Amino acid sequence: MKIGMNMLLWTDTPGTEHLHLLEDIKGWGFDGVELPLDDLSEDMARLYAGELQRLGLEATGIVAMPAEKADPISSDRKLRRCAVEYMRSCIDKAHILNASVIAGPLYQGLGRFSGMGPTSMEKERCVEYLRETAPYAGEKGILLAGEAINRFETYFVNTVEQACEIIDQVDSPYVGIHVDTYHGNMEELDVCRAWRAAGDRIFHVHISENTRGIPGTGNAVFPEIFETLREIGYDRWLTIEGFGKSSRELAARLHLWRPFAERDEDIAEKGYAYIASMIGAE
Ligand code: LER
Ligand code: MN
């Protein structure tokens, strides 16, 4: 398994002023960096690709499309078309970055609630959009991993079982699920049992503490998580997701208001040490 660090700790729009962080991330021991793709320009992706290559770091991408711009499950056909275009553009940026996977809650636009649970029509729309998007991702050598997130952020896919229901219908080798310990802690009765049931359909993992602070210091990240992943033969990314003092825009959309560690860097540095000790990495 490889250990990655999500840049959302510092920003949701990586720019030249954040490039220096890649050197720190490398120094702390990480294998790769997860970049928010939503507002990243192709030029910026090129700049980051060069720096990542220079430092010997790999990339993964994360998307969180705002429902007012694009929404694959909307009753508005235009927003559904926008979602396909949105993902194609993210795939292009991920390709520039040489990223292996695009993760995140890509089943739906974020920030819109219907007042009820998912309907069968919404599920059909989601499956259709992923079927349309998957071949383009495959062509570019990129996997799509849809994240199950908690009920306060979406009404559509909250659990691993719901995520599996969608991707089983999509039935593409390029589409799997993305699990996150923070969301699992809120939505699953037993996170490890849910992950075992998903097995090799898990394409991406976020290691995120129940506070969104330092992994290994709370209730959501514990040794059995790593044992379970080993048991199911998971050999992809373990990416730390935490939010710091400066990643304000997405953090506000996710209702994250207070600092979660004394120093933002502790989430990365101490989190890395904890995960490395769990998986026996150096
Ligand atoms: C959202 O809560 C989340 O976990 C992220 O991976 C994507 O925004
Ligand atoms: Mn996550």
PDB file of C-alpha atoms and ligand atoms in Angstrom:
ATOM      1  CA  MET A   1       0.000   0.000   0.000  1.00  0.00           C
ATOM      2  CA  LYS A   2       1.142   3.537  -0.698  1.00  0.00           C
ATOM      3  CA  ILE A   3       0.650   6.534   1.575  1.00  0.00           C
ATOM      4  CA  GLY A   4      -0.632   9.784   0.108  1.00  0.00           C
ATOM      5  CA  MET A   5      -1.336  13.267   1.461  1.00  0.00           C
ATOM      6  CA  ASN A   6      -4.376  15.246   0.359  1.00  0.00           C
ATOM      7  CA  MET A   7      -3.674  18.932  -0.323  1.00  0.00           C
ATOM      8  CA  LEU A   8      -7.094  19.867   1.052  1.00  0.00           C
ATOM      9  CA  LEU A   9      -5.272  20.248   4.370  1.00  0.00           C
ATOM     10  CA  TRP A  10      -3.935  23.501   2.984  1.00  0.00           C
ATOM     11  CA  THR A  11      -6.085  24.493   0.014  1.00  0.00           C
ATOM     12  CA  ASP A  12      -8.871  23.491  -2.363  1.00  0.00           C
ATOM     13  CA  THR A  13      -7.212  25.426  -5.201  1.00  0.00           C
ATOM     14  CA  PRO A  14      -3.523  24.506  -5.444  1.00  0.00           C
ATOM     15  CA  GLY A  15      -1.508  27.372  -6.938  1.00  0.00           C
ATOM     16  CA  THR A  16       2.122  28.397  -7.292  1.00  0.00           C
ATOM     17  CA  GLU A  17       2.096  29.566  -3.657  1.00  0.00           C
ATOM     18  CA  HIS A  18       1.447  25.967  -2.532  1.00  0.00           C
ATOM     19  CA  LEU A  19       4.098  24.274  -4.689  1.00  0.00           C
ATOM     20  CA  HIS A  20       6.646  24.362  -1.839  1.00  0.00           C
ATOM     21  CA  LEU A  21       4.400  21.968   0.126  1.00  0.00           C
ATOM     22  CA  LEU A  22       5.317  19.140  -2.234  1.00  0.00           C
ATOM     23  CA  GLU A  23       8.869  19.251  -0.921  1.00  0.00           C
ATOM     24  CA  ASP A  24       7.589  19.022   2.672  1.00  0.00           C
ATOM     25  CA  ILE A  25       5.285  16.134   1.751  1.00  0.00           C
ATOM     26  CA  LYS A  26       8.197  14.285   0.172  1.00  0.00           C
ATOM     27  CA  GLY A  27      10.343  15.029   3.230  1.00  0.00           C
ATOM     28  CA  TRP A  28       7.748  13.574   5.590  1.00  0.00           C
ATOM     29  CA  GLY A  29       7.995  10.279   3.670  1.00  0.00           C
ATOM     30  CA  PHE A  30       4.817  10.220   1.554  1.00  0.00           C
ATOM     31  CA  ASP A  31       4.660   8.333  -1.762  1.00  0.00           C
ATOM     32  CA  GLY A  32       2.200  10.716  -3.370  1.00  0.00           C
ATOM     33  CA  VAL A  33      -0.014  13.775  -3.251  1.00  0.00           C
ATOM     34  CA  GLU A  34      -3.760  14.066  -3.781  1.00  0.00           C
ATOM     35  CA  LEU A  35      -4.776  17.200  -5.663  1.00  0.00           C
ATOM     36  CA  PRO A  36      -8.237  18.786  -5.731  1.00  0.00           C
ATOM     37  CA  LEU A  37      -9.043  18.927  -9.451  1.00  0.00           C
ATOM     38  CA  ASP A  38     -12.203  21.057  -9.376  1.00  0.00           C
ATOM     39  CA  ASP A  39     -10.651  24.503  -9.841  1.00  0.00           C
ATOM     40  CA  LEU A  40      -7.216  23.435 -11.002  1.00  0.00           C
ATOM     41  CA  SER A  41      -6.294  24.831 -14.432  1.00  0.00           C
ATOM     42  CA  GLU A  42      -4.548  22.634 -17.000  1.00  0.00           C
ATOM     43  CA  ASP A  43      -1.528  24.970 -16.846  1.00  0.00           C
ATOM     44  CA  MET A  44      -1.325  24.581 -13.080  1.00  0.00           C
ATOM     45  CA  ALA A  45      -1.679  20.797 -13.477  1.00  0.00           C
ATOM     46  CA  ARG A  46       1.350  20.904 -15.818  1.00  0.00           C
ATOM     47  CA  LEU A  47       3.357  22.881 -13.292  1.00  0.00           C
ATOM     48  CA  TYR A  48       2.479  20.417 -10.531  1.00  0.00           C
ATOM     49  CA  ALA A  49       3.193  17.426 -12.779  1.00  0.00           C
ATOM     50  CA  GLY A  50       6.737  18.711 -13.370  1.00  0.00           C
ATOM     51  CA  GLU A  51       7.394  19.312  -9.681  1.00  0.00           C
ATOM     52  CA  LEU A  52       5.946  15.923  -8.691  1.00  0.00           C
ATOM     53  CA  GLN A  53       8.164  14.214 -11.206  1.00  0.00           C
ATOM     54  CA  ARG A  54      11.220  16.127 -10.017  1.00  0.00           C
ATOM     55  CA  LEU A  55      10.560  15.017  -6.432  1.00  0.00           C
ATOM     56  CA  GLY A  56       9.629  11.428  -7.283  1.00  0.00           C
ATOM     57  CA  LEU A  57       6.054  11.760  -5.982  1.00  0.00           C
ATOM     58  CA  GLU A  58       2.962  10.170  -7.553  1.00  0.00           C
ATOM     59  CA  ALA A  59      -0.423  11.867  -7.908  1.00  0.00           C
ATOM     60  CA  THR A  60      -4.057  11.070  -7.234  1.00  0.00           C
ATOM     61  CA  GLY A  61      -6.987  13.409  -7.892  1.00  0.00           C
ATOM     62  CA  ILE A  62     -10.072  14.337  -5.904  1.00  0.00           C
ATOM     63  CA  VAL A  63     -13.308  15.921  -7.135  1.00  0.00           C
ATOM     64  CA  ALA A  64     -16.210  17.501  -5.268  1.00  0.00           C
ATOM     65  CA  MET A  65     -18.496  19.047  -7.888  1.00  0.00           C
ATOM     66  CA  PRO A  66     -20.859  21.760  -6.632  1.00  0.00           C
ATOM     67  CA  ALA A  67     -24.485  20.861  -7.424  1.00  0.00           C
ATOM     68  CA  GLU A  68     -25.222  24.324  -8.765  1.00  0.00           C
ATOM     69  CA  LYS A  69     -22.609  23.823 -11.514  1.00  0.00           C
ATOM     70  CA  ALA A  70     -22.964  20.116 -12.310  1.00  0.00           C
ATOM     71  CA  ASP A  71     -25.062  17.297 -10.947  1.00  0.00           C
ATOM     72  CA  PRO A  72     -25.309  13.833 -12.532  1.00  0.00           C
ATOM     73  CA  ILE A  73     -28.525  12.961 -10.696  1.00  0.00           C
ATOM     74  CA  SER A  74     -30.388  16.249 -11.192  1.00  0.00           C
ATOM     75  CA  SER A  75     -33.767  16.310 -12.918  1.00  0.00           C
ATOM     76  CA  ASP A  76     -32.284  19.152 -15.001  1.00  0.00           C
ATOM     77  CA  ARG A  77     -30.818  17.627 -18.156  1.00  0.00           C
ATOM     78  CA  LYS A  78     -28.405  20.549 -18.573  1.00  0.00           C
ATOM     79  CA  LEU A  79     -26.837  19.944 -15.145  1.00  0.00           C
ATOM     80  CA  ARG A  80     -26.514  16.249 -15.996  1.00  0.00           C
ATOM     81  CA  ARG A  81     -24.667  17.095 -19.240  1.00  0.00           C
ATOM     82  CA  CYS A  82     -22.465  19.503 -17.257  1.00  0.00           C
ATOM     83  CA  ALA A  83     -21.565  16.644 -14.919  1.00  0.00           C
ATOM     84  CA  VAL A  84     -20.285  14.511 -17.821  1.00  0.00           C
ATOM     85  CA  GLU A  85     -18.266  17.492 -19.132  1.00  0.00           C
ATOM     86  CA  TYR A  86     -17.032  18.279 -15.609  1.00  0.00           C
ATOM     87  CA  MET A  87     -15.706  14.750 -15.142  1.00  0.00           C
ATOM     88  CA  ARG A  88     -14.116  14.701 -18.616  1.00  0.00           C
ATOM     89  CA  SER A  89     -12.270  17.887 -17.773  1.00  0.00           C
ATOM     90  CA  CYS A  90     -11.148  16.417 -14.420  1.00  0.00           C
ATOM     91  CA  ILE A  91      -9.961  13.300 -16.266  1.00  0.00           C
ATOM     92  CA  ASP A  92      -7.919  15.529 -18.617  1.00  0.00           C
ATOM     93  CA  LYS A  93      -6.297  17.289 -15.654  1.00  0.00           C
ATOM     94  CA  ALA A  94      -5.654  13.985 -13.877  1.00  0.00           C
ATOM     95  CA  HIS A  95      -4.020  12.709 -17.063  1.00  0.00           C
ATOM     96  CA  ILE A  96      -1.696  15.729 -17.159  1.00  0.00           C
ATOM     97  CA  LEU A  97      -0.772  14.981 -13.543  1.00  0.00           C
ATOM     98  CA  ASN A  98      -0.188  11.337 -14.434  1.00  0.00           C
ATOM     99  CA  ALA A  99      -2.665  10.425 -11.688  1.00  0.00           C
ATOM    100  CA  SER A 100      -3.812   6.813 -11.402  1.00  0.00           C
ATOM    101  CA  VAL A 101      -7.206   7.491  -9.821  1.00  0.00           C
ATOM    102  CA  ILE A 102      -9.854  10.196  -9.417  1.00  0.00           C
ATOM    103  CA  ALA A 103     -11.583   9.806  -6.069  1.00  0.00           C
ATOM    104  CA  GLY A 104     -14.232  11.752  -4.191  1.00  0.00           C
ATOM    105  CA  PRO A 105     -18.023  11.901  -3.958  1.00  0.00           C
ATOM    106  CA  LEU A 106     -18.463  11.874  -7.722  1.00  0.00           C
ATOM    107  CA  TYR A 107     -21.930  10.253  -7.712  1.00  0.00           C
ATOM    108  CA  GLN A 108     -23.744  13.556  -7.240  1.00  0.00           C
ATOM    109  CA  GLY A 109     -23.338  17.311  -7.052  1.00  0.00           C
ATOM    110  CA  LEU A 110     -22.668  18.487  -3.515  1.00  0.00           C
ATOM    111  CA  GLY A 111     -24.775  20.940  -1.570  1.00  0.00           C
ATOM    112  CA  ARG A 112     -28.237  20.062  -2.875  1.00  0.00           C
ATOM    113  CA  PHE A 113     -30.679  18.033  -0.781  1.00  0.00           C
ATOM    114  CA  SER A 114     -34.043  16.734  -1.955  1.00  0.00           C
ATOM    115  CA  GLY A 115     -35.591  16.225   1.467  1.00  0.00           C
ATOM    116  CA  MET A 116     -35.694  12.445   1.021  1.00  0.00           C
ATOM    117  CA  GLY A 117     -33.490   9.483   0.196  1.00  0.00           C
ATOM    118  CA  PRO A 118     -32.300   8.494  -3.293  1.00  0.00           C
ATOM    119  CA  THR A 119     -34.957   7.563  -5.858  1.00  0.00           C
ATOM    120  CA  SER A 120     -34.611   4.803  -8.455  1.00  0.00           C
ATOM    121  CA  MET A 121     -34.629   7.470 -11.193  1.00  0.00           C
ATOM    122  CA  GLU A 122     -31.644   9.222  -9.562  1.00  0.00           C
ATOM    123  CA  LYS A 123     -29.803   5.919  -9.319  1.00  0.00           C
ATOM    124  CA  GLU A 124     -30.429   5.259 -13.019  1.00  0.00           C
ATOM    125  CA  ARG A 125     -29.118   8.712 -13.917  1.00  0.00           C
ATOM    126  CA  CYS A 126     -25.986   8.128 -11.845  1.00  0.00           C
ATOM    127  CA  VAL A 127     -25.332   4.752 -13.482  1.00  0.00           C
ATOM    128  CA  GLU A 128     -25.866   6.238 -16.944  1.00  0.00           C
ATOM    129  CA  TYR A 129     -23.412   9.117 -16.281  1.00  0.00           C
ATOM    130  CA  LEU A 130     -20.749   6.757 -14.929  1.00  0.00           C
ATOM    131  CA  ARG A 131     -21.204   4.424 -17.914  1.00  0.00           C
ATOM    132  CA  GLU A 132     -20.713   7.391 -20.200  1.00  0.00           C
ATOM    133  CA  THR A 133     -17.650   8.685 -18.313  1.00  0.00           C
ATOM    134  CA  ALA A 134     -15.849   5.409 -17.568  1.00  0.00           C
ATOM    135  CA  PRO A 135     -14.549   4.621 -21.093  1.00  0.00           C
ATOM    136  CA  TYR A 136     -12.897   8.059 -21.325  1.00  0.00           C
ATOM    137  CA  ALA A 137     -11.192   7.474 -17.953  1.00  0.00           C
ATOM    138  CA  GLY A 138     -10.115   4.025 -19.141  1.00  0.00           C
ATOM    139  CA  GLU A 139      -8.647   5.469 -22.355  1.00  0.00           C
ATOM    140  CA  LYS A 140      -6.520   7.821 -20.252  1.00  0.00           C
ATOM    141  CA  GLY A 141      -5.452   5.067 -17.837  1.00  0.00           C
ATOM    142  CA  ILE A 142      -7.379   6.523 -14.915  1.00  0.00           C
ATOM    143  CA  LEU A 143      -9.670   4.756 -12.446  1.00  0.00           C
ATOM    144  CA  LEU A 144     -12.772   6.416 -10.998  1.00  0.00           C
ATOM    145  CA  ALA A 145     -13.474   5.770  -7.304  1.00  0.00           C
ATOM    146  CA  GLY A 146     -16.796   7.082  -5.966  1.00  0.00           C
ATOM    147  CA  GLU A 147     -16.792   8.034  -2.304  1.00  0.00           C
ATOM    148  CA  ALA A 148     -19.567   7.212   0.150  1.00  0.00           C
ATOM    149  CA  ILE A 149     -19.966  10.287   2.350  1.00  0.00           C
ATOM    150  CA  ASN A 150     -22.078  11.086   5.374  1.00  0.00           C
ATOM    151  CA  ARG A 151     -25.734  12.086   5.431  1.00  0.00           C
ATOM    152  CA  PHE A 152     -24.975  15.718   6.289  1.00  0.00           C
ATOM    153  CA  GLU A 153     -23.078  16.118   3.022  1.00  0.00           C
ATOM    154  CA  THR A 154     -25.325  14.109   0.694  1.00  0.00           C
ATOM    155  CA  TYR A 155     -28.562  12.148   0.710  1.00  0.00           C
ATOM    156  CA  PHE A 156     -27.474   9.956  -2.204  1.00  0.00           C
ATOM    157  CA  VAL A 157     -24.631   7.526  -1.357  1.00  0.00           C
ATOM    158  CA  ASN A 158     -23.883   7.331   2.384  1.00  0.00           C
ATOM    159  CA  THR A 159     -22.753   3.728   2.818  1.00  0.00           C
ATOM    160  CA  VAL A 160     -20.379   1.265   1.201  1.00  0.00           C
ATOM    161  CA  GLU A 161     -23.346  -0.965   0.344  1.00  0.00           C
ATOM    162  CA  GLN A 162     -25.097   1.870  -1.530  1.00  0.00           C
ATOM    163  CA  ALA A 163     -21.866   2.685  -3.376  1.00  0.00           C
ATOM    164  CA  CYS A 164     -21.456  -0.969  -4.382  1.00  0.00           C
ATOM    165  CA  GLU A 165     -25.044  -1.097  -5.666  1.00  0.00           C
ATOM    166  CA  ILE A 166     -24.270   1.751  -8.086  1.00  0.00           C
ATOM    167  CA  ILE A 167     -20.900   0.544  -9.302  1.00  0.00           C
ATOM    168  CA  ASP A 168     -22.134  -3.035  -9.746  1.00  0.00           C
ATOM    169  CA  GLN A 169     -24.728  -1.690 -12.161  1.00  0.00           C
ATOM    170  CA  VAL A 170     -22.145   0.428 -13.976  1.00  0.00           C
ATOM    171  CA  ASP A 171     -20.114  -2.752 -14.368  1.00  0.00           C
ATOM    172  CA  SER A 172     -16.921  -1.175 -15.680  1.00  0.00           C
ATOM    173  CA  PRO A 173     -13.343  -2.198 -14.810  1.00  0.00           C
ATOM    174  CA  TYR A 174     -12.567   1.510 -14.460  1.00  0.00           C
ATOM    175  CA  VAL A 175     -15.163   2.302 -11.790  1.00  0.00           C
ATOM    176  CA  GLY A 176     -14.903   1.297  -8.142  1.00  0.00           C
ATOM    177  CA  ILE A 177     -15.655   2.721  -4.757  1.00  0.00           C
ATOM    178  CA  HIS A 178     -13.784   5.028  -2.429  1.00  0.00           C
ATOM    179  CA  VAL A 179     -14.079   4.542   1.327  1.00  0.00           C
ATOM    180  CA  ASP A 180     -13.231   7.088   4.001  1.00  0.00           C
ATOM    181  CA  THR A 181     -12.831   6.187   7.679  1.00  0.00           C
ATOM    182  CA  TYR A 182     -14.401   9.488   8.789  1.00  0.00           C
ATOM    183  CA  HIS A 183     -17.614   8.825   6.863  1.00  0.00           C
ATOM    184  CA  GLY A 184     -17.581   5.117   7.710  1.00  0.00           C
ATOM    185  CA  ASN A 185     -17.418   5.988  11.411  1.00  0.00           C
ATOM    186  CA  MET A 186     -20.667   7.919  11.015  1.00  0.00           C
ATOM    187  CA  GLU A 187     -22.602   5.700   8.610  1.00  0.00           C
ATOM    188  CA  GLU A 188     -21.559   2.053   9.063  1.00  0.00           C
ATOM    189  CA  LEU A 189     -22.489  -0.214  11.937  1.00  0.00           C
ATOM    190  CA  ASP A 190     -19.176  -1.987  11.410  1.00  0.00           C
ATOM    191  CA  VAL A 191     -16.683  -0.324   9.069  1.00  0.00           C
ATOM    192  CA  CYS A 192     -14.448  -3.386   8.722  1.00  0.00           C
ATOM    193  CA  ARG A 193     -17.366  -5.683   7.891  1.00  0.00           C
ATOM    194  CA  ALA A 194     -18.563  -3.215   5.248  1.00  0.00           C
ATOM    195  CA  TRP A 195     -15.100  -3.036   3.688  1.00  0.00           C
ATOM    196  CA  ARG A 196     -14.746  -6.840   3.684  1.00  0.00           C
ATOM    197  CA  ALA A 197     -18.049  -7.104   1.830  1.00  0.00           C
ATOM    198  CA  ALA A 198     -16.859  -4.573  -0.770  1.00  0.00           C
ATOM    199  CA  GLY A 199     -13.561  -6.462  -1.247  1.00  0.00           C
ATOM    200  CA  ASP A 200     -11.731  -5.660  -4.471  1.00  0.00           C
ATOM    201  CA  ARG A 201     -14.326  -3.085  -5.462  1.00  0.00           C
ATOM    202  CA  ILE A 202     -12.462  -0.666  -3.161  1.00  0.00           C
ATOM    203  CA  PHE A 203     -10.290   1.474  -5.440  1.00  0.00           C
ATOM    204  CA  HIS A 204      -9.298   4.201  -2.979  1.00  0.00           C
ATOM    205  CA  VAL A 205      -9.081   4.783   0.786  1.00  0.00           C
ATOM    206  CA  HIS A 206      -9.117   8.021   2.783  1.00  0.00           C
ATOM    207  CA  ILE A 207      -7.617   7.788   6.230  1.00  0.00           C
ATOM    208  CA  SER A 208      -9.394  10.553   8.080  1.00  0.00           C
ATOM    209  CA  GLU A 209      -9.913  10.776  11.829  1.00  0.00           C
ATOM    210  CA  ASN A 210     -13.375  11.354  13.293  1.00  0.00           C
ATOM    211  CA  THR A 211     -12.287  14.908  14.131  1.00  0.00           C
ATOM    212  CA  ARG A 212     -10.634  15.307  10.676  1.00  0.00           C
ATOM    213  CA  GLY A 213      -7.452  15.801  12.707  1.00  0.00           C
ATOM    214  CA  ILE A 214      -4.406  13.567  13.249  1.00  0.00           C
ATOM    215  CA  PRO A 215      -5.061   9.955  12.124  1.00  0.00           C
ATOM    216  CA  GLY A 216      -4.716   7.495  14.959  1.00  0.00           C
ATOM    217  CA  THR A 217      -5.749   9.912  17.727  1.00  0.00           C
ATOM    218  CA  GLY A 218      -9.522   9.341  17.696  1.00  0.00           C
ATOM    219  CA  ASN A 219     -12.285   6.787  17.080  1.00  0.00           C
ATOM    220  CA  ALA A 220     -12.238   6.385  13.287  1.00  0.00           C
ATOM    221  CA  VAL A 221      -8.707   5.193  12.532  1.00  0.00           C
ATOM    222  CA  PHE A 222      -7.650   2.052  14.399  1.00  0.00           C
ATOM    223  CA  PRO A 223      -5.472  -1.024  13.743  1.00  0.00           C
ATOM    224  CA  GLU A 224      -8.278  -3.336  12.489  1.00  0.00           C
ATOM    225  CA  ILE A 225      -8.835  -0.949   9.547  1.00  0.00           C
ATOM    226  CA  PHE A 226      -5.380  -1.795   8.227  1.00  0.00           C
ATOM    227  CA  GLU A 227      -5.730  -5.521   9.009  1.00  0.00           C
ATOM    228  CA  THR A 228      -8.983  -5.576   7.041  1.00  0.00           C
ATOM    229  CA  LEU A 229      -7.363  -3.941   4.023  1.00  0.00           C
ATOM    230  CA  ARG A 230      -4.539  -6.474   4.122  1.00  0.00           C
ATOM    231  CA  GLU A 231      -7.077  -9.302   4.422  1.00  0.00           C
ATOM    232  CA  ILE A 232      -8.990  -8.222   1.300  1.00  0.00           C
ATOM    233  CA  GLY A 233      -5.763  -7.776  -0.653  1.00  0.00           C
ATOM    234  CA  TYR A 234      -6.061  -3.995  -0.982  1.00  0.00           C
ATOM    235  CA  ASP A 235      -2.824  -2.641  -2.437  1.00  0.00           C
ATOM    236  CA  ARG A 236      -3.617   0.908  -3.497  1.00  0.00           C
ATOM    237  CA  TRP A 237      -3.536   4.329  -1.794  1.00  0.00           C
ATOM    238  CA  LEU A 238      -4.034   5.182   1.862  1.00  0.00           C
ATOM    239  CA  THR A 239      -4.469   8.917   1.604  1.00  0.00           C
ATOM    240  CA  ILE A 240      -4.669  11.175   4.636  1.00  0.00           C
ATOM    241  CA  GLU A 241      -7.533  13.620   4.451  1.00  0.00           C
ATOM    242  CA  GLY A 242      -7.552  16.425   6.987  1.00  0.00           C
ATOM    243  CA  PHE A 243      -8.580  20.040   6.916  1.00  0.00           C
ATOM    244  CA  GLY A 244      -6.521  22.946   8.153  1.00  0.00           C
ATOM    245  CA  LYS A 245      -6.812  26.598   8.913  1.00  0.00           C
ATOM    246  CA  SER A 246      -6.505  27.795   5.312  1.00  0.00           C
ATOM    247  CA  SER A 247      -8.632  25.338   3.246  1.00  0.00           C
ATOM    248  CA  ARG A 248     -11.701  27.432   3.894  1.00  0.00           C
ATOM    249  CA  GLU A 249     -14.030  27.093   0.904  1.00  0.00           C
ATOM    250  CA  LEU A 250     -14.558  23.348   0.685  1.00  0.00           C
ATOM    251  CA  ALA A 251     -14.170  23.083   4.464  1.00  0.00           C
ATOM    252  CA  ALA A 252     -17.115  25.447   4.869  1.00  0.00           C
ATOM    253  CA  ARG A 253     -19.162  23.375   2.420  1.00  0.00           C
ATOM    254  CA  LEU A 254     -18.324  20.338   4.574  1.00  0.00           C
ATOM    255  CA  HIS A 255     -19.253  22.198   7.781  1.00  0.00           C
ATOM    256  CA  LEU A 256     -15.767  22.107   9.213  1.00  0.00           C
ATOM    257  CA  TRP A 257     -15.372  25.210  11.318  1.00  0.00           C
ATOM    258  CA  ARG A 258     -12.674  24.710  13.908  1.00  0.00           C
ATOM    259  CA  PRO A 259      -8.975  23.766  13.756  1.00  0.00           C
ATOM    260  CA  PHE A 260      -8.332  20.060  14.292  1.00  0.00           C
ATOM    261  CA  ALA A 261      -4.654  20.085  15.287  1.00  0.00           C
ATOM    262  CA  GLU A 262      -2.348  22.599  16.859  1.00  0.00           C
ATOM    263  CA  ARG A 263      -0.270  22.711  13.686  1.00  0.00           C
ATOM    264  CA  ASP A 264      -1.818  21.712  10.328  1.00  0.00           C
ATOM    265  CA  GLU A 265       1.430  19.916   9.506  1.00  0.00           C
ATOM    266  CA  ASP A 266       0.936  17.550  12.467  1.00  0.00           C
ATOM    267  CA  ILE A 267      -1.975  15.962  10.606  1.00  0.00           C
ATOM    268  CA  ALA A 268       0.414  15.050   7.784  1.00  0.00           C
ATOM    269  CA  GLU A 269       3.587  14.325   9.700  1.00  0.00           C
ATOM    270  CA  LYS A 270       2.170  12.442  12.681  1.00  0.00           C
ATOM    271  CA  GLY A 271      -0.527  10.861  10.528  1.00  0.00           C
ATOM    272  CA  TYR A 272       2.126   9.468   8.200  1.00  0.00           C
ATOM    273  CA  ALA A 273       4.093   8.007  11.117  1.00  0.00           C
ATOM    274  CA  TYR A 274       0.952   6.292  12.452  1.00  0.00           C
ATOM    275  CA  ILE A 275      -0.069   4.790   9.105  1.00  0.00           C
ATOM    276  CA  ALA A 276       3.487   3.701   8.317  1.00  0.00           C
ATOM    277  CA  SER A 277       3.645   1.897  11.667  1.00  0.00           C
ATOM    278  CA  MET A 278       0.322   0.167  10.912  1.00  0.00           C
ATOM    279  CA  ILE A 279       1.381  -1.150   7.520  1.00  0.00           C
ATOM    280  CA  GLY A 280       5.028  -1.750   8.325  1.00  0.00           C
ATOM    281  CA  ALA A 281       6.352   0.882   5.902  1.00  0.00           C
ATOM    282  CA  GLU A 282       9.633   2.657   6.681  1.00  0.00           C
TER     283      GLU A 282
HETATM  284  C1  LER B   1     -15.861  14.884   1.740  1.00  0.00           C
HETATM  285  O1  LER B   1     -16.365  14.858   3.009  1.00  0.00           O
HETATM  286  C2  LER B   1     -14.649  14.075   1.619  1.00  0.00           C
HETATM  287  O2  LER B   1     -14.441  13.179   2.398  1.00  0.00           O
HETATM  288  C3  LER B   1     -13.646  14.334   0.560  1.00  0.00           C
HETATM  289  O3  LER B   1     -13.000  13.162   0.265  1.00  0.00           O
HETATM  290  C4  LER B   1     -14.050  14.969  -0.682  1.00  0.00           C
HETATM  291  O4  LER B   1     -14.454  16.238  -0.648  1.00  0.00           O
HETATM  292 MN    MN B   2     -12.795  11.720   1.995  1.00  0.00          MN
END
